[in-house]
């Protein structure tokens, strides 16, 4: 492609937008988003928090401070031993300054994991964490805060992660090493295990390494490794070695390979590194591992037929399910109904303050019935209150009656799936009473699954009601992929293989057994039981498994083959150490915590006490414990510190998410258009932007931004390339912009030749060869010669128009064209729209199935209820560097952005450059 050379004599800064960024983060100096090692100097922060601080001086000081602290090592080492993952994250930094500086450490870990250790090493002195009862740790925390010391924080980070952060004051020319260790039992879902490692170093690191070793004596069926941040250059650096029982995965880019571009300070390492794998399954009794007097039994026999299910979908259609919620529910339900097997029976109960049934009894899932049901759910409309109690009881009654009337297969499972987004406010509204009513009605004869949509629902209420009735609850996040989340949950529970599964260990050979009776075994899942051996007789370890299948009872009994670790892994010996004991402890604590909110007050207290005792004994940070690290005052360093690592409860996570939702409007995307014409949407906290092109004939005018409340409108007219290529493809660009703000009385017409400004009856005409600055009551305008026009409209919007000249030296040809960049849009209303405007308040999307194809990274994107095929591209963003631009990774949406934008590109065509409607 011919190199673009814009004629530009002055590189304008991003002005107000840069100032806004630095003022926001001056208390965490220099600026670093979450998940990074962040460096701060305590004595500089007070000065830099002053109002009206000069942007250039901030940038100068922050760069100097950052240069004085070197983060030179980030290592993540994960060892998986029979599904039990032990992960160690290590970061090292050096304070090169001649004064002390404060270093912030932030790491993200899966919310299902328990922190097992946190330690710091400062100039050879190690400070190791100690797990204490949460109430005792809280007193130390409060004492530390009151004395001005720093303390650690744990907060929710997305759907699957939690963030742990601490800060410590480091003396001049000193080193610090942070080590965080966490452990978790990997859960098998949809036929695979997942290891999720989130890395956000935010700067290139001299030594960066991710290493994972997987040991599975049962045999490894497959291993896949990928990263959300991996591009075509980084993908080949993922090394994978797989033998029958071991897999080794590593990723170690050099300092230069990490950079976004040669000489850039930014790093491409920003996102999730994911490993998925499964094991071979041949034994019907499952796999047993025995090490150091503890055993673990994994049960998921292959090739089992599915059990028919009778499922009643109880669907909230109250007033709060408005907008996207009801649309996504319709979409998800249509897909779920189509996925039913012909042997299944189903019913639909949409409810608000009234309980409605699609049919009076369950219906067999034959094609005709499913089609009729799909048409029915597509017409669901939201209105009214929320009567959860009567809706669930109606579902129970339907299942019971059809059982009594022998309309359902004898060997089948009865299920209720409830979807709701709010609290009951009609009929019975007392939560414990609803739980009691449902438990009494079900009587242990059916399973209940709950989906809590958004943050207004009381998730703990749903969680308890499902646990009491042989089911589970799942939170559905309000996002563009909500329908995918709903379908994903259903897929997990849609294919029961065995019912009422009992696992027994004969001859009194085990003690302290974890849960050994399960209501279901679903396809793609796994049952795990662990315990302590009363004798170490591996050769006579006998297992019996009994369950109900679709046609007959499932029963297996006998001695199980126990893997000899010394033979399978002769080199490793006891890197495995006491993994079976810690796996048993992890599983025991998890199950105790799950049951700690069920039963009488006395039963709850007894269960919580057991979980606390186990957490302390095995040094796990759970919702009942905290880890305390104390750095005393030493020598010249008088800044002693106390650090606290906590574990969030689900209620605490939900409360944090509610607070985040309430302030979400503060984070806005940047939407730009430039080139021929390339649309670029950069989103906060996403590694890659979104992009698409629009092609149309020259002269076409598109609406880019339209805010009906303020009357701010931007329209752009396409121009064609001077020389038409013989193949018939016409290169097009934006050549004119019409910009109007009705309330402020401002109108601008910007072409590649000149700029006309109309402001409250006054008119000014400027040439691109001018350098100009206009300051009015409602408008601030700056023109950089042959380069850029930056306009701030008071309490409304800030944007930049850039004039480019593209040169083809061989053809002795050039093309002038314009780019439009939105620098600040947060004052615009929620109803702002247009090709760019619709993205000002962000867009939710999810990427899956990342795959390298012919040197390009492809993925599947779920956005606005659509499934799109996207490819990773690079686009130029000139908003920060007007002369050279900055390469931005983006996920490219084909077909003129169809599926990403609302409607189609042709819907945004207008008849006039200043058309306002």
PDB file of C-alpha atoms in Angstrom, residues 41-151:
ATOM      1  CA  UNK A  41       5.901   8.858  44.461  1.00  0.00           C
ATOM      2  CA  UNK A  42       4.115   9.865  47.645  1.00  0.00           C
ATOM      3  CA  UNK A  43       5.579  13.386  47.952  1.00  0.00           C
ATOM      4  CA  UNK A  44       4.660  14.268  44.367  1.00  0.00           C
ATOM      5  CA  UNK A  45       1.009  13.291  44.542  1.00  0.00           C
ATOM      6  CA  UNK A  46      -0.199  16.137  46.751  1.00  0.00           C
ATOM      7  CA  UNK A  47       1.333  18.730  44.492  1.00  0.00           C
ATOM      8  CA  UNK A  48      -0.048  17.122  41.355  1.00  0.00           C
ATOM      9  CA  UNK A  49      -3.604  16.879  42.675  1.00  0.00           C
ATOM     10  CA  UNK A  50      -3.977  20.667  42.612  1.00  0.00           C
ATOM     11  CA  UNK A  51      -6.603  22.084  40.326  1.00  0.00           C
ATOM     12  CA  UNK A  52      -5.748  23.798  37.032  1.00  0.00           C
ATOM     13  CA  UNK A  53      -2.491  21.884  36.794  1.00  0.00           C
ATOM     14  CA  UNK A  54      -0.584  22.335  33.546  1.00  0.00           C
ATOM     15  CA  UNK A  55      -0.892  19.302  31.269  1.00  0.00           C
ATOM     16  CA  UNK A  56       2.600  19.515  29.871  1.00  0.00           C
ATOM     17  CA  UNK A  57       4.238  19.709  33.287  1.00  0.00           C
ATOM     18  CA  UNK A  58       2.282  16.658  34.444  1.00  0.00           C
ATOM     19  CA  UNK A  59       3.419  14.665  31.449  1.00  0.00           C
ATOM     20  CA  UNK A  60       7.016  15.733  31.966  1.00  0.00           C
ATOM     21  CA  UNK A  61       7.103  14.851  35.665  1.00  0.00           C
ATOM     22  CA  UNK A  62       5.252  11.572  35.246  1.00  0.00           C
ATOM     23  CA  UNK A  63       7.571  10.372  32.515  1.00  0.00           C
ATOM     24  CA  UNK A  64      10.593  11.184  34.640  1.00  0.00           C
ATOM     25  CA  UNK A  65       9.167   9.383  37.679  1.00  0.00           C
ATOM     26  CA  UNK A  66       8.212   6.325  35.668  1.00  0.00           C
ATOM     27  CA  UNK A  67      11.723   6.127  34.224  1.00  0.00           C
ATOM     28  CA  UNK A  68      13.130   5.954  37.764  1.00  0.00           C
ATOM     29  CA  UNK A  69      11.255   2.740  38.551  1.00  0.00           C
ATOM     30  CA  UNK A  70      11.928  -0.309  36.443  1.00  0.00           C
ATOM     31  CA  UNK A  71       9.564  -3.269  36.467  1.00  0.00           C
ATOM     32  CA  UNK A  72      11.994  -5.841  35.152  1.00  0.00           C
ATOM     33  CA  UNK A  73      10.264  -9.180  35.718  1.00  0.00           C
ATOM     34  CA  UNK A  74       6.715 -10.551  35.503  1.00  0.00           C
ATOM     35  CA  UNK A  75       6.342 -14.348  35.738  1.00  0.00           C
ATOM     36  CA  UNK A  76       3.236 -16.520  36.013  1.00  0.00           C
ATOM     37  CA  UNK A  77       3.833 -20.201  36.722  1.00  0.00           C
ATOM     38  CA  UNK A  78       0.840 -22.557  36.859  1.00  0.00           C
ATOM     39  CA  UNK A  79       1.138 -26.229  37.814  1.00  0.00           C
ATOM     40  CA  UNK A  80      -1.972 -28.370  37.354  1.00  0.00           C
ATOM     41  CA  UNK A  81      -1.933 -31.760  39.054  1.00  0.00           C
ATOM     42  CA  UNK A  82      -5.056 -33.824  38.377  1.00  0.00           C
ATOM     43  CA  UNK A  83      -7.202 -30.688  37.851  1.00  0.00           C
ATOM     44  CA  UNK A  84      -5.820 -28.938  40.969  1.00  0.00           C
ATOM     45  CA  UNK A  85      -4.150 -25.711  39.819  1.00  0.00           C
ATOM     46  CA  UNK A  86      -1.383 -24.022  41.835  1.00  0.00           C
ATOM     47  CA  UNK A  87      -0.484 -20.619  40.357  1.00  0.00           C
ATOM     48  CA  UNK A  88       2.362 -18.315  41.414  1.00  0.00           C
ATOM     49  CA  UNK A  89       2.507 -14.736  40.117  1.00  0.00           C
ATOM     50  CA  UNK A  90       5.822 -12.955  40.660  1.00  0.00           C
ATOM     51  CA  UNK A  91       6.650  -9.324  39.847  1.00  0.00           C
ATOM     52  CA  UNK A  92       9.958  -7.575  40.488  1.00  0.00           C
ATOM     53  CA  UNK A  93      10.724  -3.858  40.424  1.00  0.00           C
ATOM     54  CA  UNK A  94      13.698  -1.614  41.109  1.00  0.00           C
ATOM     55  CA  UNK A  95      13.509   1.927  42.472  1.00  0.00           C
ATOM     56  CA  UNK A  96      16.391   3.651  40.645  1.00  0.00           C
ATOM     57  CA  UNK A  97      15.638   7.039  42.214  1.00  0.00           C
ATOM     58  CA  UNK A  98      17.613   8.611  45.051  1.00  0.00           C
ATOM     59  CA  UNK A  99      14.399   9.058  47.041  1.00  0.00           C
ATOM     60  CA  UNK A 100      11.792   6.563  48.250  1.00  0.00           C
ATOM     61  CA  UNK A 101       8.841   5.800  46.003  1.00  0.00           C
ATOM     62  CA  UNK A 102       5.560   3.996  46.451  1.00  0.00           C
ATOM     63  CA  UNK A 103       4.938   0.969  44.238  1.00  0.00           C
ATOM     64  CA  UNK A 104       1.475  -0.418  43.628  1.00  0.00           C
ATOM     65  CA  UNK A 105       0.983  -4.122  42.950  1.00  0.00           C
ATOM     66  CA  UNK A 106      -2.235  -5.284  41.282  1.00  0.00           C
ATOM     67  CA  UNK A 107      -2.991  -8.829  40.182  1.00  0.00           C
ATOM     68  CA  UNK A 108      -6.191 -10.516  39.060  1.00  0.00           C
ATOM     69  CA  UNK A 109      -7.152 -14.065  39.993  1.00  0.00           C
ATOM     70  CA  UNK A 110     -10.195 -16.255  39.251  1.00  0.00           C
ATOM     71  CA  UNK A 111     -13.050 -15.687  41.680  1.00  0.00           C
ATOM     72  CA  UNK A 112     -13.222 -19.465  42.255  1.00  0.00           C
ATOM     73  CA  UNK A 113      -9.613 -19.488  43.530  1.00  0.00           C
ATOM     74  CA  UNK A 114      -8.359 -19.098  47.096  1.00  0.00           C
ATOM     75  CA  UNK A 115      -5.270 -17.006  47.797  1.00  0.00           C
ATOM     76  CA  UNK A 116      -2.806 -19.370  49.515  1.00  0.00           C
ATOM     77  CA  UNK A 117       0.066 -16.936  50.094  1.00  0.00           C
ATOM     78  CA  UNK A 118       1.174 -13.379  49.537  1.00  0.00           C
ATOM     79  CA  UNK A 119       4.688 -12.270  50.335  1.00  0.00           C
ATOM     80  CA  UNK A 120       7.074  -9.412  49.606  1.00  0.00           C
ATOM     81  CA  UNK A 121      10.847  -9.387  49.490  1.00  0.00           C
ATOM     82  CA  UNK A 122      12.493  -5.991  49.931  1.00  0.00           C
ATOM     83  CA  UNK A 123      16.284  -5.909  49.686  1.00  0.00           C
ATOM     84  CA  UNK A 124      16.616  -9.511  50.802  1.00  0.00           C
ATOM     85  CA  UNK A 125      14.118  -9.233  53.673  1.00  0.00           C
ATOM     86  CA  UNK A 126      11.028 -11.387  53.187  1.00  0.00           C
ATOM     87  CA  UNK A 127       7.611 -10.490  54.625  1.00  0.00           C
ATOM     88  CA  UNK A 128       5.202 -13.447  54.511  1.00  0.00           C
ATOM     89  CA  UNK A 129       1.448 -13.346  54.886  1.00  0.00           C
ATOM     90  CA  UNK A 130      -0.471 -15.003  57.703  1.00  0.00           C
ATOM     91  CA  UNK A 131      -4.099 -16.116  57.380  1.00  0.00           C
ATOM     92  CA  UNK A 132      -6.300 -14.946  60.250  1.00  0.00           C
ATOM     93  CA  UNK A 133      -9.961 -14.937  61.107  1.00  0.00           C
ATOM     94  CA  UNK A 134     -11.578 -12.064  59.233  1.00  0.00           C
ATOM     95  CA  UNK A 135     -12.774 -10.234  62.348  1.00  0.00           C
ATOM     96  CA  UNK A 136      -9.281 -10.263  63.873  1.00  0.00           C
ATOM     97  CA  UNK A 137      -7.716  -9.169  60.620  1.00  0.00           C
ATOM     98  CA  UNK A 138     -10.282  -6.380  60.315  1.00  0.00           C
ATOM     99  CA  UNK A 139      -9.091  -4.870  63.592  1.00  0.00           C
ATOM    100  CA  UNK A 140      -5.503  -4.832  62.307  1.00  0.00           C
ATOM    101  CA  UNK A 141      -6.717  -3.305  59.063  1.00  0.00           C
ATOM    102  CA  UNK A 142      -8.591  -0.505  60.832  1.00  0.00           C
ATOM    103  CA  UNK A 143      -5.615   0.171  63.052  1.00  0.00           C
ATOM    104  CA  UNK A 144      -3.323   0.378  60.018  1.00  0.00           C
ATOM    105  CA  UNK A 145      -5.662   2.761  58.189  1.00  0.00           C
ATOM    106  CA  UNK A 146      -6.098   5.013  61.227  1.00  0.00           C
ATOM    107  CA  UNK A 147      -2.315   5.307  61.562  1.00  0.00           C
ATOM    108  CA  UNK A 148      -1.937   6.302  57.917  1.00  0.00           C
ATOM    109  CA  UNK A 149      -0.468   3.021  56.708  1.00  0.00           C
ATOM    110  CA  UNK A 150      -1.415   1.445  53.408  1.00  0.00           C
ATOM    111  CA  UNK A 151      -3.552  -1.651  53.197  1.00  0.00           C
TER     112      UNK A 151
END
